[in-house]
Tab-separated table of C-alpha atoms in Angstrom:
chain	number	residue	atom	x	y	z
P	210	UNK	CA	284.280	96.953	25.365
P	211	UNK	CA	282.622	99.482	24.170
P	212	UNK	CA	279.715	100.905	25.830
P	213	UNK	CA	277.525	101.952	22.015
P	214	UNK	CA	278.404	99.721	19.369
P	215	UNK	CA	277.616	99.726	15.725
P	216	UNK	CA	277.680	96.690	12.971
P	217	UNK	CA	278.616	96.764	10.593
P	218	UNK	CA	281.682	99.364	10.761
P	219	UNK	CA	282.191	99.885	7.272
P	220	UNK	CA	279.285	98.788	4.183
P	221	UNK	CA	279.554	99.189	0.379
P	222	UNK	CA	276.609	98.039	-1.324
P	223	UNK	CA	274.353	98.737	-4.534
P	224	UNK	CA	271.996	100.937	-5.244
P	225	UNK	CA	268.203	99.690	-4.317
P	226	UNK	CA	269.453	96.699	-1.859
P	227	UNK	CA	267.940	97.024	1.561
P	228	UNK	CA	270.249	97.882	4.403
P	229	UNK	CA	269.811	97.505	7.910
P	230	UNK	CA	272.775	99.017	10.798
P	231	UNK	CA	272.523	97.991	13.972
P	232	UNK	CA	273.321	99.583	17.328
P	233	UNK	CA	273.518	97.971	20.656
P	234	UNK	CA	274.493	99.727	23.985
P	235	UNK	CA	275.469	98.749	27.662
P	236	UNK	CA	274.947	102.146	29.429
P	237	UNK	CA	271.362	101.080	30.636
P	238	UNK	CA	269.772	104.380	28.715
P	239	UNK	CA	266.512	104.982	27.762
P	240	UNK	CA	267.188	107.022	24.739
P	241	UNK	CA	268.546	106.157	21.476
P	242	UNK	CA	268.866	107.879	18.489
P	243	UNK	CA	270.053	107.821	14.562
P	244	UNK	CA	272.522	110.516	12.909
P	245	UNK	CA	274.107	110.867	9.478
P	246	UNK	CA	277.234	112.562	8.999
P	247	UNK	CA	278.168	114.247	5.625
P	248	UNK	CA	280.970	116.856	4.975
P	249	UNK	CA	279.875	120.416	5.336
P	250	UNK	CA	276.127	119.296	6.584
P	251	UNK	CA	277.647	118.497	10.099
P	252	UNK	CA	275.373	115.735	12.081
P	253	UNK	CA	271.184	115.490	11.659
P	254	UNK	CA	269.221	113.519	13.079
P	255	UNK	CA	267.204	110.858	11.067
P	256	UNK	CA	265.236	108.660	13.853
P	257	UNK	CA	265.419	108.375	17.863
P	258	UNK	CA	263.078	106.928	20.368
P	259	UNK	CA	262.806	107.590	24.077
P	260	UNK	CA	261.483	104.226	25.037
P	261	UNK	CA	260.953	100.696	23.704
P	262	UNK	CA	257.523	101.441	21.951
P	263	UNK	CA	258.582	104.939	21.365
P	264	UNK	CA	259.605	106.289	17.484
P	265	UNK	CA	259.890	109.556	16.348
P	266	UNK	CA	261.166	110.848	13.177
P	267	UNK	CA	264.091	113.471	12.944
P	268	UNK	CA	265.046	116.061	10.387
P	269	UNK	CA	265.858	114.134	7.528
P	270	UNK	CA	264.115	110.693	8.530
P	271	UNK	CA	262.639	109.928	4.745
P	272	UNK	CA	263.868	106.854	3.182
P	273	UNK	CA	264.521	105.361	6.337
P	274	UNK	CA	263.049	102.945	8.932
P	275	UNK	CA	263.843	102.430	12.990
P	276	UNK	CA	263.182	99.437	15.158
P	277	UNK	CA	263.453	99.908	18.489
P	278	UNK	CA	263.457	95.740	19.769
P	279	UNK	CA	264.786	96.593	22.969
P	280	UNK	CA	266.264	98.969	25.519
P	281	UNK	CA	269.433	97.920	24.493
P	282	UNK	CA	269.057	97.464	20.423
P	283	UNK	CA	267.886	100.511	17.953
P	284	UNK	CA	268.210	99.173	14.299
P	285	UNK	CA	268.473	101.842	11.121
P	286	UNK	CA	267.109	100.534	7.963
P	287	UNK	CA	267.534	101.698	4.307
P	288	UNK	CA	264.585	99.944	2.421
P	289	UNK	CA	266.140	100.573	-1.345
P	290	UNK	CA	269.319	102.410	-0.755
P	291	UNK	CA	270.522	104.904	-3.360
P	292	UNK	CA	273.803	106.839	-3.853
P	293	UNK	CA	272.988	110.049	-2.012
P	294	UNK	CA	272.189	107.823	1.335
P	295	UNK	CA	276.440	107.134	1.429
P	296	UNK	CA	277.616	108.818	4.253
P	297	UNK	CA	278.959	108.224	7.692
P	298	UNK	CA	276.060	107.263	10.650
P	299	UNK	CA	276.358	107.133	14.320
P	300	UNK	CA	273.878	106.100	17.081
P	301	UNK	CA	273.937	108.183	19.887
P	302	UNK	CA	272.145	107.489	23.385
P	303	UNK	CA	271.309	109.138	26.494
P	304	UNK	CA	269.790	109.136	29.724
P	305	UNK	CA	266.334	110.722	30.519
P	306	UNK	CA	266.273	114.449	30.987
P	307	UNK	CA	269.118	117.356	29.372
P	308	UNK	CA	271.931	115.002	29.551
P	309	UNK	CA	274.616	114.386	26.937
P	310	UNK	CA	274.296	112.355	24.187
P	311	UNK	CA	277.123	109.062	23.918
P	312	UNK	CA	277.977	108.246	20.185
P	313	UNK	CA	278.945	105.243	19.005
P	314	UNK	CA	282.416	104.430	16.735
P	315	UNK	CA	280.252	105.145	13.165
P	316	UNK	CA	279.362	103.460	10.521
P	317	UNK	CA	280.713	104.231	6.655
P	318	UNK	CA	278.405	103.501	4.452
P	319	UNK	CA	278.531	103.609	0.653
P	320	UNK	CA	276.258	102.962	-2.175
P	321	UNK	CA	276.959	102.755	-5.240
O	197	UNK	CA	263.306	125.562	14.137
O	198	UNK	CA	266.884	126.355	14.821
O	199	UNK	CA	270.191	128.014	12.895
O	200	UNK	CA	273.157	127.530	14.126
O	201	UNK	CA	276.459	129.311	12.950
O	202	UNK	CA	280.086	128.895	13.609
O	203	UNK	CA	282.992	129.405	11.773
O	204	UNK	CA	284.512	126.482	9.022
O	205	UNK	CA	287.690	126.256	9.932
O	206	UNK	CA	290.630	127.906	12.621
O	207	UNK	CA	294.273	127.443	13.027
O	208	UNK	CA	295.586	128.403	15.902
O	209	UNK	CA	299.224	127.967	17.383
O	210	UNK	CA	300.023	125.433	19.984
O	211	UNK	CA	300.520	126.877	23.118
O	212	UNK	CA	298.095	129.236	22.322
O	213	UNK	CA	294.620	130.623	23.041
O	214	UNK	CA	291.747	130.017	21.015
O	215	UNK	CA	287.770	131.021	20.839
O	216	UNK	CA	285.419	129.172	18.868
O	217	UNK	CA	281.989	130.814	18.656
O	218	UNK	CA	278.596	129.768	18.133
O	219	UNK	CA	275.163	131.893	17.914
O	220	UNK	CA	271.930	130.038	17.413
O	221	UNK	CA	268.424	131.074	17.030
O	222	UNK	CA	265.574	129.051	18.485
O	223	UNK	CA	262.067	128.956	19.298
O	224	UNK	CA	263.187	127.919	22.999
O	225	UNK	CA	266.227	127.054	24.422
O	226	UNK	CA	266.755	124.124	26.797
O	227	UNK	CA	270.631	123.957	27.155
O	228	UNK	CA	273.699	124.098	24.433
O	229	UNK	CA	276.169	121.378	24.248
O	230	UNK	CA	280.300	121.276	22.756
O	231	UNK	CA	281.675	118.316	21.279
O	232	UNK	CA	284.876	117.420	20.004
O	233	UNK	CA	285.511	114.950	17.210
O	234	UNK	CA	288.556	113.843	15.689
O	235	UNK	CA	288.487	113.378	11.840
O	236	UNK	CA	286.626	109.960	11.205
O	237	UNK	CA	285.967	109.504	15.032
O	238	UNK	CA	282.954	109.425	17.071
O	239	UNK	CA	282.097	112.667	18.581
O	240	UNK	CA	282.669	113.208	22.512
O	241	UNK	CA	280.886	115.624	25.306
O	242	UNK	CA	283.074	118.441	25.973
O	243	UNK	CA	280.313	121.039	27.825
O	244	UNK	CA	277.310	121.882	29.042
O	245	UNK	CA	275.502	125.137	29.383
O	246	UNK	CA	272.073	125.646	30.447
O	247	UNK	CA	272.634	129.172	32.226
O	248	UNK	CA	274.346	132.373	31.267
O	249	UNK	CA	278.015	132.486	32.736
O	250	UNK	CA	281.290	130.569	32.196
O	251	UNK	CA	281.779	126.695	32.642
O	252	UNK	CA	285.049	125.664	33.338
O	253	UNK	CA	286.797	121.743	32.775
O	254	UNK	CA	290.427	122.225	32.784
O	255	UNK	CA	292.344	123.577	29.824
O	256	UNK	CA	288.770	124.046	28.142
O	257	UNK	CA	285.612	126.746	29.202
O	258	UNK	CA	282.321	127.365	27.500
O	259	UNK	CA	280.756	130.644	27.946
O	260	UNK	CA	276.827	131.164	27.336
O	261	UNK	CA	274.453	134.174	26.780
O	262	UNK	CA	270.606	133.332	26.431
O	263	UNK	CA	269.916	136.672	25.816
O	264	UNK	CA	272.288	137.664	22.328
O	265	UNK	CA	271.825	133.423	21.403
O	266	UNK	CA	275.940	133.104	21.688
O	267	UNK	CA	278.433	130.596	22.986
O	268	UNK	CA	281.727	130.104	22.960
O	269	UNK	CA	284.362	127.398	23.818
O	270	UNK	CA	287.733	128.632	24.750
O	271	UNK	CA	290.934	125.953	24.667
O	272	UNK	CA	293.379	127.372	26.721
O	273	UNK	CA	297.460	125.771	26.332
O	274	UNK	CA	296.529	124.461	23.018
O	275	UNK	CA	298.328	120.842	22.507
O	276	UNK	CA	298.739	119.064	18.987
O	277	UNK	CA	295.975	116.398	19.895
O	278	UNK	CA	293.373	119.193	19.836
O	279	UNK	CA	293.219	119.838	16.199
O	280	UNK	CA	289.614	118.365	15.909
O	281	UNK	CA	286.442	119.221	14.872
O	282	UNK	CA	284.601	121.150	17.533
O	283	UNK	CA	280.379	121.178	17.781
O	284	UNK	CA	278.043	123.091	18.766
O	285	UNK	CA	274.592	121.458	19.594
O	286	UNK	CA	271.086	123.339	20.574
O	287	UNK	CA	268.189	121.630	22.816
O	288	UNK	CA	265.109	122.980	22.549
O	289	UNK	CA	262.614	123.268	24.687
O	290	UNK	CA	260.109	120.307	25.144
O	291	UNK	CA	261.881	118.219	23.002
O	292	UNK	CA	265.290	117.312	24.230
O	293	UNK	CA	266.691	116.976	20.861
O	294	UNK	CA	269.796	118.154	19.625
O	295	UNK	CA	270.509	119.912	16.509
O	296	UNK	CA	273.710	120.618	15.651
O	297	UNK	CA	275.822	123.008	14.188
O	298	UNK	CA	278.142	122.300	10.887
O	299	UNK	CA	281.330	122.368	13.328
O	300	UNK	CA	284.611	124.338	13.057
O	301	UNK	CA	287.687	122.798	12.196
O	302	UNK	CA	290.485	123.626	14.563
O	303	UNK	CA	294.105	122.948	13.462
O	304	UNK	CA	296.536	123.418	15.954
O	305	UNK	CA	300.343	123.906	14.256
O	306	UNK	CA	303.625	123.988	15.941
């Protein structure tokens, strides 16, 4: 199994429908956080949180919403989706201090 | 804030040598990171430096200096299966975040 795993894998949907991604994780780590992927932008970073009641927004975190409902669960919602949101997104985590950051599989999204 | 550069795209022959650099500019550094990802994969640790000098892991080294804001990775006996993506990430200091650079493109032909 794996240890960061995203639902739903792949997501076509229509513009202005709410979206929600999910992200669950086995590796016991504190952190959590929400990238986008798009070709020639290379990964940024939209939400992460260090701890259950912790949020903080990334570089690019407008239009989107976190929930952090456990250690293990980090949620990424899109409230109205529109076409420039499609792109690939990964959850990432990570234990406390300078350590490296474990991605999960991705998910495609597309709206159009 | 941070910039990071490195190059689009390399081909390089298998068997071979090859250096991908990356130079970054930050407010305050707190370690740089390599990744590899595979086209439509997730993206996996490679390296980490925090001080200057040479890491080693095998068939694959990372090289930092804090003081010109440069890194490099170097893939020594290049196979096939390395023809990835390869990324460089910046922490900064206080923060722990990583931003990332746009990744270079590394296709490795016979």
């Amino acid at each position: 199994d794996a240890d960061v795993t995203q639902t739903p894998r792949n997501r076509i949907t229509k513009t202005g429908k709410r979206i929600m991604l999910e992200c669950s994780q086995t590796k016991g780590h504190d952190r959590m956080y929400w990238y986008r992927q798009d070709p020639g932008l290379g990964l940024r970073l939209i939400y992460y949180s260090f701890d259950v009641k912790d949020i903080n927004k990334g570089e690019i975190s407008d239009g989107y919403s976190v929930s952090r409902q456990a250690q293990a669960k980090f949620s990424l919602s899109l409230e109205s989706a529109i076409p420039n949101q499609t792109a690939l997104y990964f959850c990432a985590t990570s234990d406390a201090g300078n350590q490296p950051q474990h991605f999960g599989d991705g998910t495609r999204l597309s709206i159009l | 804030g941070q910039n990071i550069d490195q190059p689009t795209e390399m081909t390089a022959t298998e068997g071979a040598i090859v250096q991908i650099n990356c130079t970054y500019q930050t407010s305050g550094f707190n370690g740089l990171f390599w990744y590899q990802q595979h086209a439509g994969e997730a993206p996996t640790f490679l390296s980490y430096n925090v001080l200057d000098g040479l890491e080693e892991k095998g068939r694959f080294s990372s090289f930092l200096s804090r003081s010109k804001g440069y890194s490099y990775l170097l893939l020594k006996e290049l196979q096939m299966k390395d023809s990835a993506s390869y990324l460089c990430a910046v922490t900064e200091a206080g923060s722990y975040q990583l931003t990332f650079g746009k990744g270079t493109k590394l296709s490795v032909i016979p």
